[in-house]
Short mmCIF file of C-alpha atoms in Angstrom, two decimals:
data_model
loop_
_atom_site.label_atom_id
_atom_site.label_comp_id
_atom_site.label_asym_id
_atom_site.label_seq_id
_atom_site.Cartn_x
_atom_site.Cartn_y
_atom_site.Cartn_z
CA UNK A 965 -0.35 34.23 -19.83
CA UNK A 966 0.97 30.80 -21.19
CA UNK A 967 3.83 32.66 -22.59
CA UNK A 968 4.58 33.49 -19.10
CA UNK A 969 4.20 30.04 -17.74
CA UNK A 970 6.36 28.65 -21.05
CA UNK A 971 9.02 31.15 -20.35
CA UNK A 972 9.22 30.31 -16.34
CA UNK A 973 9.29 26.84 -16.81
CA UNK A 974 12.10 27.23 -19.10
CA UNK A 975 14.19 29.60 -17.17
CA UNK A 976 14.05 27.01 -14.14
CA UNK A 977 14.95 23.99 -16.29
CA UNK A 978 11.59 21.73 -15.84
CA UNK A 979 11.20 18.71 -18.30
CA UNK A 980 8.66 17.17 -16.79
CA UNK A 981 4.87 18.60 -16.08
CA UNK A 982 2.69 16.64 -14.10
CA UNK A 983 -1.27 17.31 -14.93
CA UNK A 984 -3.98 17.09 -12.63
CA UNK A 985 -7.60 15.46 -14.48
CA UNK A 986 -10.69 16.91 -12.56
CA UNK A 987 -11.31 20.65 -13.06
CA UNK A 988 -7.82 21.41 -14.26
CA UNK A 989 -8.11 19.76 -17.92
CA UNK A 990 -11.78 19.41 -17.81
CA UNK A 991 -14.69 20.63 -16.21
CA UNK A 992 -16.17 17.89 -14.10
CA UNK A 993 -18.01 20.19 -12.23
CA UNK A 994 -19.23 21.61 -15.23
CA UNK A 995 -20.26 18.16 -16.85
CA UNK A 996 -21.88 17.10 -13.13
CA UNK A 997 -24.32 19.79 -13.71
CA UNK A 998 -25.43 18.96 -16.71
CA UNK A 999 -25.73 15.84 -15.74
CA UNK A 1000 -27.75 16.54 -13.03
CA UNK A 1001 -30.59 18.40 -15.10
CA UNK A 1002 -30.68 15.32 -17.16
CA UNK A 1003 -31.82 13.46 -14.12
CA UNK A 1004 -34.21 16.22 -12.90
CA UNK A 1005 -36.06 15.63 -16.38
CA UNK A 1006 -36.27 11.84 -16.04
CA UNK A 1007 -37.42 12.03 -12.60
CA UNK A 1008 -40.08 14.42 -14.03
CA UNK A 1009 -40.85 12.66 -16.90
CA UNK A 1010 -41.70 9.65 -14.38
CA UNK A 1011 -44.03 12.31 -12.79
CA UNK A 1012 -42.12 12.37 -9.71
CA UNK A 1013 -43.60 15.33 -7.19
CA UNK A 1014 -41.92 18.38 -8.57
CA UNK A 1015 -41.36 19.71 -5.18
CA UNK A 1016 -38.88 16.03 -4.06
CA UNK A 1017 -37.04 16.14 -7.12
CA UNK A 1018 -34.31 19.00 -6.14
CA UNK A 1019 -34.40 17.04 -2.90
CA UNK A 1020 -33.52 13.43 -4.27
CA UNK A 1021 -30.19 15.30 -6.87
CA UNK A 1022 -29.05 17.33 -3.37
CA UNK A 1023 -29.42 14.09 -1.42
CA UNK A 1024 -27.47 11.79 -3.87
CA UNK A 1025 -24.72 14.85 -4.22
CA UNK A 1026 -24.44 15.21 -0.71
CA UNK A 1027 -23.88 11.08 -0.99
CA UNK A 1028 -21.58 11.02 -3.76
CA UNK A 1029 -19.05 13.97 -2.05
CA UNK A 1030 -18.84 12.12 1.61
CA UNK A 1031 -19.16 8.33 -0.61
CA UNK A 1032 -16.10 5.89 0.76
CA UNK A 1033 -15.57 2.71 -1.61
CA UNK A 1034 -13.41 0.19 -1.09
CA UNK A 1035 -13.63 -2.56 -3.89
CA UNK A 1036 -12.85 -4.85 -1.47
CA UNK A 1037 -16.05 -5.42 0.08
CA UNK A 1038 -17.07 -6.85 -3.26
CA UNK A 1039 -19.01 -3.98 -4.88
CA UNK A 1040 -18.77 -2.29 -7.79
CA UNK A 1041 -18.51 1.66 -8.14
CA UNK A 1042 -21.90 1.43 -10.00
CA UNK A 1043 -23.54 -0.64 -7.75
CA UNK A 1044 -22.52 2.24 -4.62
CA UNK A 1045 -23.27 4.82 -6.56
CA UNK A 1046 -26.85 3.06 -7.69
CA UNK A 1047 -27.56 2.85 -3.88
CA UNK A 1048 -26.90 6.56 -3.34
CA UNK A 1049 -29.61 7.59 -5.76
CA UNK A 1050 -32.07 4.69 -4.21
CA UNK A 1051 -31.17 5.73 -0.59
CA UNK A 1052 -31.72 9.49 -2.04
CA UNK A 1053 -35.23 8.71 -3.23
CA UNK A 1054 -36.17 6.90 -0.04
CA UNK A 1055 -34.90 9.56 2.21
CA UNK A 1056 -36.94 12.08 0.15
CA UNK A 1057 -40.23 10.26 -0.60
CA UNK A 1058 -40.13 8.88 2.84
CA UNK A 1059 -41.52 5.01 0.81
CA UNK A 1060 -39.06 2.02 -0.64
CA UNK A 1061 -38.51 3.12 -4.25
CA UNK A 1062 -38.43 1.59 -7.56
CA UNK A 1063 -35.12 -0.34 -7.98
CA UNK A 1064 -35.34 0.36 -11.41
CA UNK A 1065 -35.48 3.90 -11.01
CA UNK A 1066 -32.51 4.34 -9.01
CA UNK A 1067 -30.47 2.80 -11.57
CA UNK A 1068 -32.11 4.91 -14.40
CA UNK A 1069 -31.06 7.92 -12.50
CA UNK A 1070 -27.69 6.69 -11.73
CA UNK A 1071 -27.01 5.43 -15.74
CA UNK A 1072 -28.72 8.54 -16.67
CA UNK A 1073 -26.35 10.80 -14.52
CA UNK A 1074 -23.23 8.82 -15.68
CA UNK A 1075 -23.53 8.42 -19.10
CA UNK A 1076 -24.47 11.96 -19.28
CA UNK A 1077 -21.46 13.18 -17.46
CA UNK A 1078 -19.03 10.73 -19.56
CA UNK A 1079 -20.99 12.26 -23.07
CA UNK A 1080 -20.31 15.64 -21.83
CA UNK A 1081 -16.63 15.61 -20.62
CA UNK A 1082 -14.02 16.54 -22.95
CA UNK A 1083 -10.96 18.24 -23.67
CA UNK A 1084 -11.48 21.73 -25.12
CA UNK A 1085 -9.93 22.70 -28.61
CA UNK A 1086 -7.34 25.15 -26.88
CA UNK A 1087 -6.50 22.46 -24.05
CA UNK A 1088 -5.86 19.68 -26.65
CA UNK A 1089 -3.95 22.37 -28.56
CA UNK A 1090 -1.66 23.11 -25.30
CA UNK A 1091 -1.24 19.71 -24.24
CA UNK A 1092 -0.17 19.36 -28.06
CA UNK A 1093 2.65 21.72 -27.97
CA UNK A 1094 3.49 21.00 -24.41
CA UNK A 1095 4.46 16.98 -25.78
CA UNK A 1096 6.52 18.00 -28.27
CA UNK A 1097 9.46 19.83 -25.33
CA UNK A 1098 8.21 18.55 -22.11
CA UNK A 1099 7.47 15.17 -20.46
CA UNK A 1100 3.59 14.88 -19.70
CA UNK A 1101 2.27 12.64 -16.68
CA UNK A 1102 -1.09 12.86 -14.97
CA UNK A 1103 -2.07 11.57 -12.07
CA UNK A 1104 -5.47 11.56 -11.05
CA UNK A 1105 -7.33 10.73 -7.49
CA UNK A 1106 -10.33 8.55 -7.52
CA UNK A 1107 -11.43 5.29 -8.08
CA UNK A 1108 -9.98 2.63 -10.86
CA UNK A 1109 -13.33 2.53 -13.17
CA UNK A 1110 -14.33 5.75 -12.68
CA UNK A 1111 -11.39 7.52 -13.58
CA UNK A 1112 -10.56 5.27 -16.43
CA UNK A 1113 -14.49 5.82 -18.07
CA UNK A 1114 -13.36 9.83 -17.93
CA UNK A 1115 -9.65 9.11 -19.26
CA UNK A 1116 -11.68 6.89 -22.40
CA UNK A 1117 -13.47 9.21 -22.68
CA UNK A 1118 -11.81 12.44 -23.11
CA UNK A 1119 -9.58 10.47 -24.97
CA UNK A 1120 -6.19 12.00 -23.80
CA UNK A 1121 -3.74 8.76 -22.73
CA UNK A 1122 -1.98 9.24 -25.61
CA UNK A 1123 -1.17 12.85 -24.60
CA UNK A 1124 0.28 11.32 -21.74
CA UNK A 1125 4.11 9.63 -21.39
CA UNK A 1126 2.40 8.22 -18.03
CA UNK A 1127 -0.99 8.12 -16.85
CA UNK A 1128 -1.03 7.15 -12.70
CA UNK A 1129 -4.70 6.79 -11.23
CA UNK A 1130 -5.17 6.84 -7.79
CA UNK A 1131 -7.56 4.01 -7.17
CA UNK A 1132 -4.91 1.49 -8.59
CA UNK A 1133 -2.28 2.17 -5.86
CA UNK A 1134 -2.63 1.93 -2.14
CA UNK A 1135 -2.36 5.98 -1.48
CA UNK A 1136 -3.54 8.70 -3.04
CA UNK A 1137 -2.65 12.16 -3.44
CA UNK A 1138 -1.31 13.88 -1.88
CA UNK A 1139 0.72 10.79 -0.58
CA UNK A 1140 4.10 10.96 -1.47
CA UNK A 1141 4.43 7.47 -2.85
CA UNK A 1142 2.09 7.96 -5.55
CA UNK A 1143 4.58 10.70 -6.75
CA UNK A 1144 7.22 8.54 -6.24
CA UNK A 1145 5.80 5.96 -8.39
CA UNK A 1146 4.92 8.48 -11.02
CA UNK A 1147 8.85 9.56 -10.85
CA UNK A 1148 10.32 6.29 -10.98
CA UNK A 1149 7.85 4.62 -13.49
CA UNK A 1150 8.71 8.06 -15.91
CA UNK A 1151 12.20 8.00 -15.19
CA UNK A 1152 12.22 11.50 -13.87
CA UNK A 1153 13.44 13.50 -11.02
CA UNK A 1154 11.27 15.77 -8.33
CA UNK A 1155 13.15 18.70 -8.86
CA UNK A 1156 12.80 18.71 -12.72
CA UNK A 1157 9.18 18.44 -12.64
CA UNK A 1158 6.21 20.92 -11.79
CA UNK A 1159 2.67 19.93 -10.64
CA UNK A 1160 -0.28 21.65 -12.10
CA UNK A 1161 -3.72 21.11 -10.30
CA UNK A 1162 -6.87 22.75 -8.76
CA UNK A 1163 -6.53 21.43 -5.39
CA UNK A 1164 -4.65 22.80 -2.97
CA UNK A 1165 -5.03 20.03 -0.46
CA UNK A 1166 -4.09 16.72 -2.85
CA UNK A 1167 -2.09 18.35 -6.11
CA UNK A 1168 -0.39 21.18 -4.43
CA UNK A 1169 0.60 19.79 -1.26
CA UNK A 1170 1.21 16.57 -3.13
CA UNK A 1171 3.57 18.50 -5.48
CA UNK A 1172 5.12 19.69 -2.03
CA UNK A 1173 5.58 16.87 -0.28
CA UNK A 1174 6.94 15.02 -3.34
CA UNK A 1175 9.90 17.52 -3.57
CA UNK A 1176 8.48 19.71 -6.44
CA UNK A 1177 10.32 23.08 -6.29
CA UNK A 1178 7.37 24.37 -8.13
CA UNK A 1179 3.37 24.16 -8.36
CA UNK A 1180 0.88 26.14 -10.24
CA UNK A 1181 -2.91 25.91 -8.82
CA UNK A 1182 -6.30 27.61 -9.90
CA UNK A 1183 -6.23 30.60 -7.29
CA UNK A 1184 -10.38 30.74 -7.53
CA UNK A 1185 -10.78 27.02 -6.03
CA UNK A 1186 -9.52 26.42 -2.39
CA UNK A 1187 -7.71 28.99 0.05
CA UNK A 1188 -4.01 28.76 0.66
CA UNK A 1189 -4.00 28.37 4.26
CA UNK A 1190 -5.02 24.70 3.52
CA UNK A 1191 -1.44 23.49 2.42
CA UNK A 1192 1.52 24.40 4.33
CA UNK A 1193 3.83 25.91 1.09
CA UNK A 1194 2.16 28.40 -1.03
CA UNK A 1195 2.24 27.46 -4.42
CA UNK A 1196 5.05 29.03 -6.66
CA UNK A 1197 1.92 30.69 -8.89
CA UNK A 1198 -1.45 30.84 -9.78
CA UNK A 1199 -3.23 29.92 -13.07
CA UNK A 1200 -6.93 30.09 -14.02
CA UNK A 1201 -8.42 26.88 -14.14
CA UNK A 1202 -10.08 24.86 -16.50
CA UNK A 1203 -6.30 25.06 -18.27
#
C-alpha cells in the first residue's frame, strides 16, 4: 500500500507532503481513552459514587468537544479545561465540588494523554524515509499550548522542514491562509504538494481550497459528502 502511495506521488511530481497531527500520525483518540480510565480510577480511589463517575468523564468530554478558548480573555488552556471537569462534577453530583479535585482529574487526564501519545516504530520509520526525497510540513488545528505539549512530546519537529499550529495564526484549517503561510514560509508551491489528514472537513477541504491537486484522507473517519471535492484517495489511518 505505501508502495502505491510512493509510486503515485512520484508519477505526479509532488515534493512537498503536508501531514496532519491528530489521528493521522498518532492516535489521540486512542491516548484520550486511556486517559480517561486513568481518571475513572482516581475518581474511584476518592470513593466517588460508582454510579456518577461515567457521568462526570461523559460530561467533561461532551465539554471538551463543544470547548471555545480564546486566550484573550486572559485564561489559560488549563485553567478552561480545569473548569470543565469542576463544572462536570457539579452537574453530576448536583453539590459545589472540591477545587482540588477538578484539577487532579484534569492533570491526571493530561499528563496521561501526553505519557501515552507517540509516534509508532513504523510511522517514525515512514516519516524517516519520506525526509530523505520529500519536503515534510505539518500543520495542526488547535490551540498554541496544547498542540505544542503533543508536538514535545511525540518528539517529531525535527521530522518536520515546517511545523504550522493553528492556535498561533488568526485562522485555522481549513482556511486558506494558514496554507498559504505554510507555502510561503516552506518556499513551496500548491500544486507540488499533497495533504494527508483524517478530516475531511479541515485537512481535506483545506488541501482543496489551498489549490492541492491531490489529498489522501482515512476513508473510515468522516463521510465525503462533507467537503465539496472528493479526495484524490483513501488511506487507513493512524499512518
Amino acid at each position: 500500500m505505501w508502495m502505491w502511495m510512493w509510486n503515485t506521488m512520484e508519477r505526479r511530481g509532488v515534493s512537498s507532503i503536508i501531514f496532519d497531527l491528530d489521528n493521522t500520525l498518532v492516535d489521540t483518540a486512542g491516548a484520550g481513552r486511556i486517559a480517561i480510565q486513568k481518571v475513572r480510577e482516581l475518581l474511584k480511589s476518592m470513593h466517588v459514587q460508582e454510579s456518577h463517575i461515567k457521568d462526570i468523564c461523559d460530561h467533561f468530554l461532551r465539554k471538551l468537544l463543544h470547548e471555545s478558548f480564546d486566550p484573550s480573555e486572559g485564561k489559560t488552556i488549563d485553567d478552561v479545561r480545569t473548569h470543565h471537569w469542576y463544572e462536570a462534577l457539579h452537574e453530576t453530583q448536583g453539590t459545589d465540588p472540591d477545587l482540588a479535585l477538578a484539577s487532579s482529574c484534569y492533570y491526571t487526564w493530561k499528563n496521561t494523554r501526553l505519557q501515552v501519545l507517540t509516534l509508532s516504530p513504523e510511522v517514525r520509520s515512514l516519516l524517516e524515509e519520506l525526509q530523505k526525497i520529500y519536503k515534510l510540513l505539518l500543520i495542526t488545528n488547535g490551540d498554541t499550548q496544547t498542540q505544542w505539549e503533543k508536538i514535545e512530546a511525540v518528539r517529531c519537529k525535527g521530522l518536520f522542514s515546517l511545523v504550522v499550529v493553528g492556535g498561533d495564526h488568526p485562522e485555522q484549517k481549513p482556511a486558506r491562509s494558514i496554507f498559504t503561510h505554510c507555502f510561503e514560509s516552506a518556499g513551496v508551491r500548491p500544486q507540488d504538494c499533497i495533504m494527508v489528514g483524517d478530516c475531511l472537513s479541515t485537512d481535506i477541504q483545506g488541501g482543496i481550497n489551498a489549490g492541492h491537486p491531490d489529498n489522501l484522507q482515512d476513508p473510515d473517519n468522516e463521510k465525503t459528502h462533507l467537503i465539496q471535492r472528493q479526495p484524490e484517495s483513501e488511506i487507513p489511518m493512524t499512518l
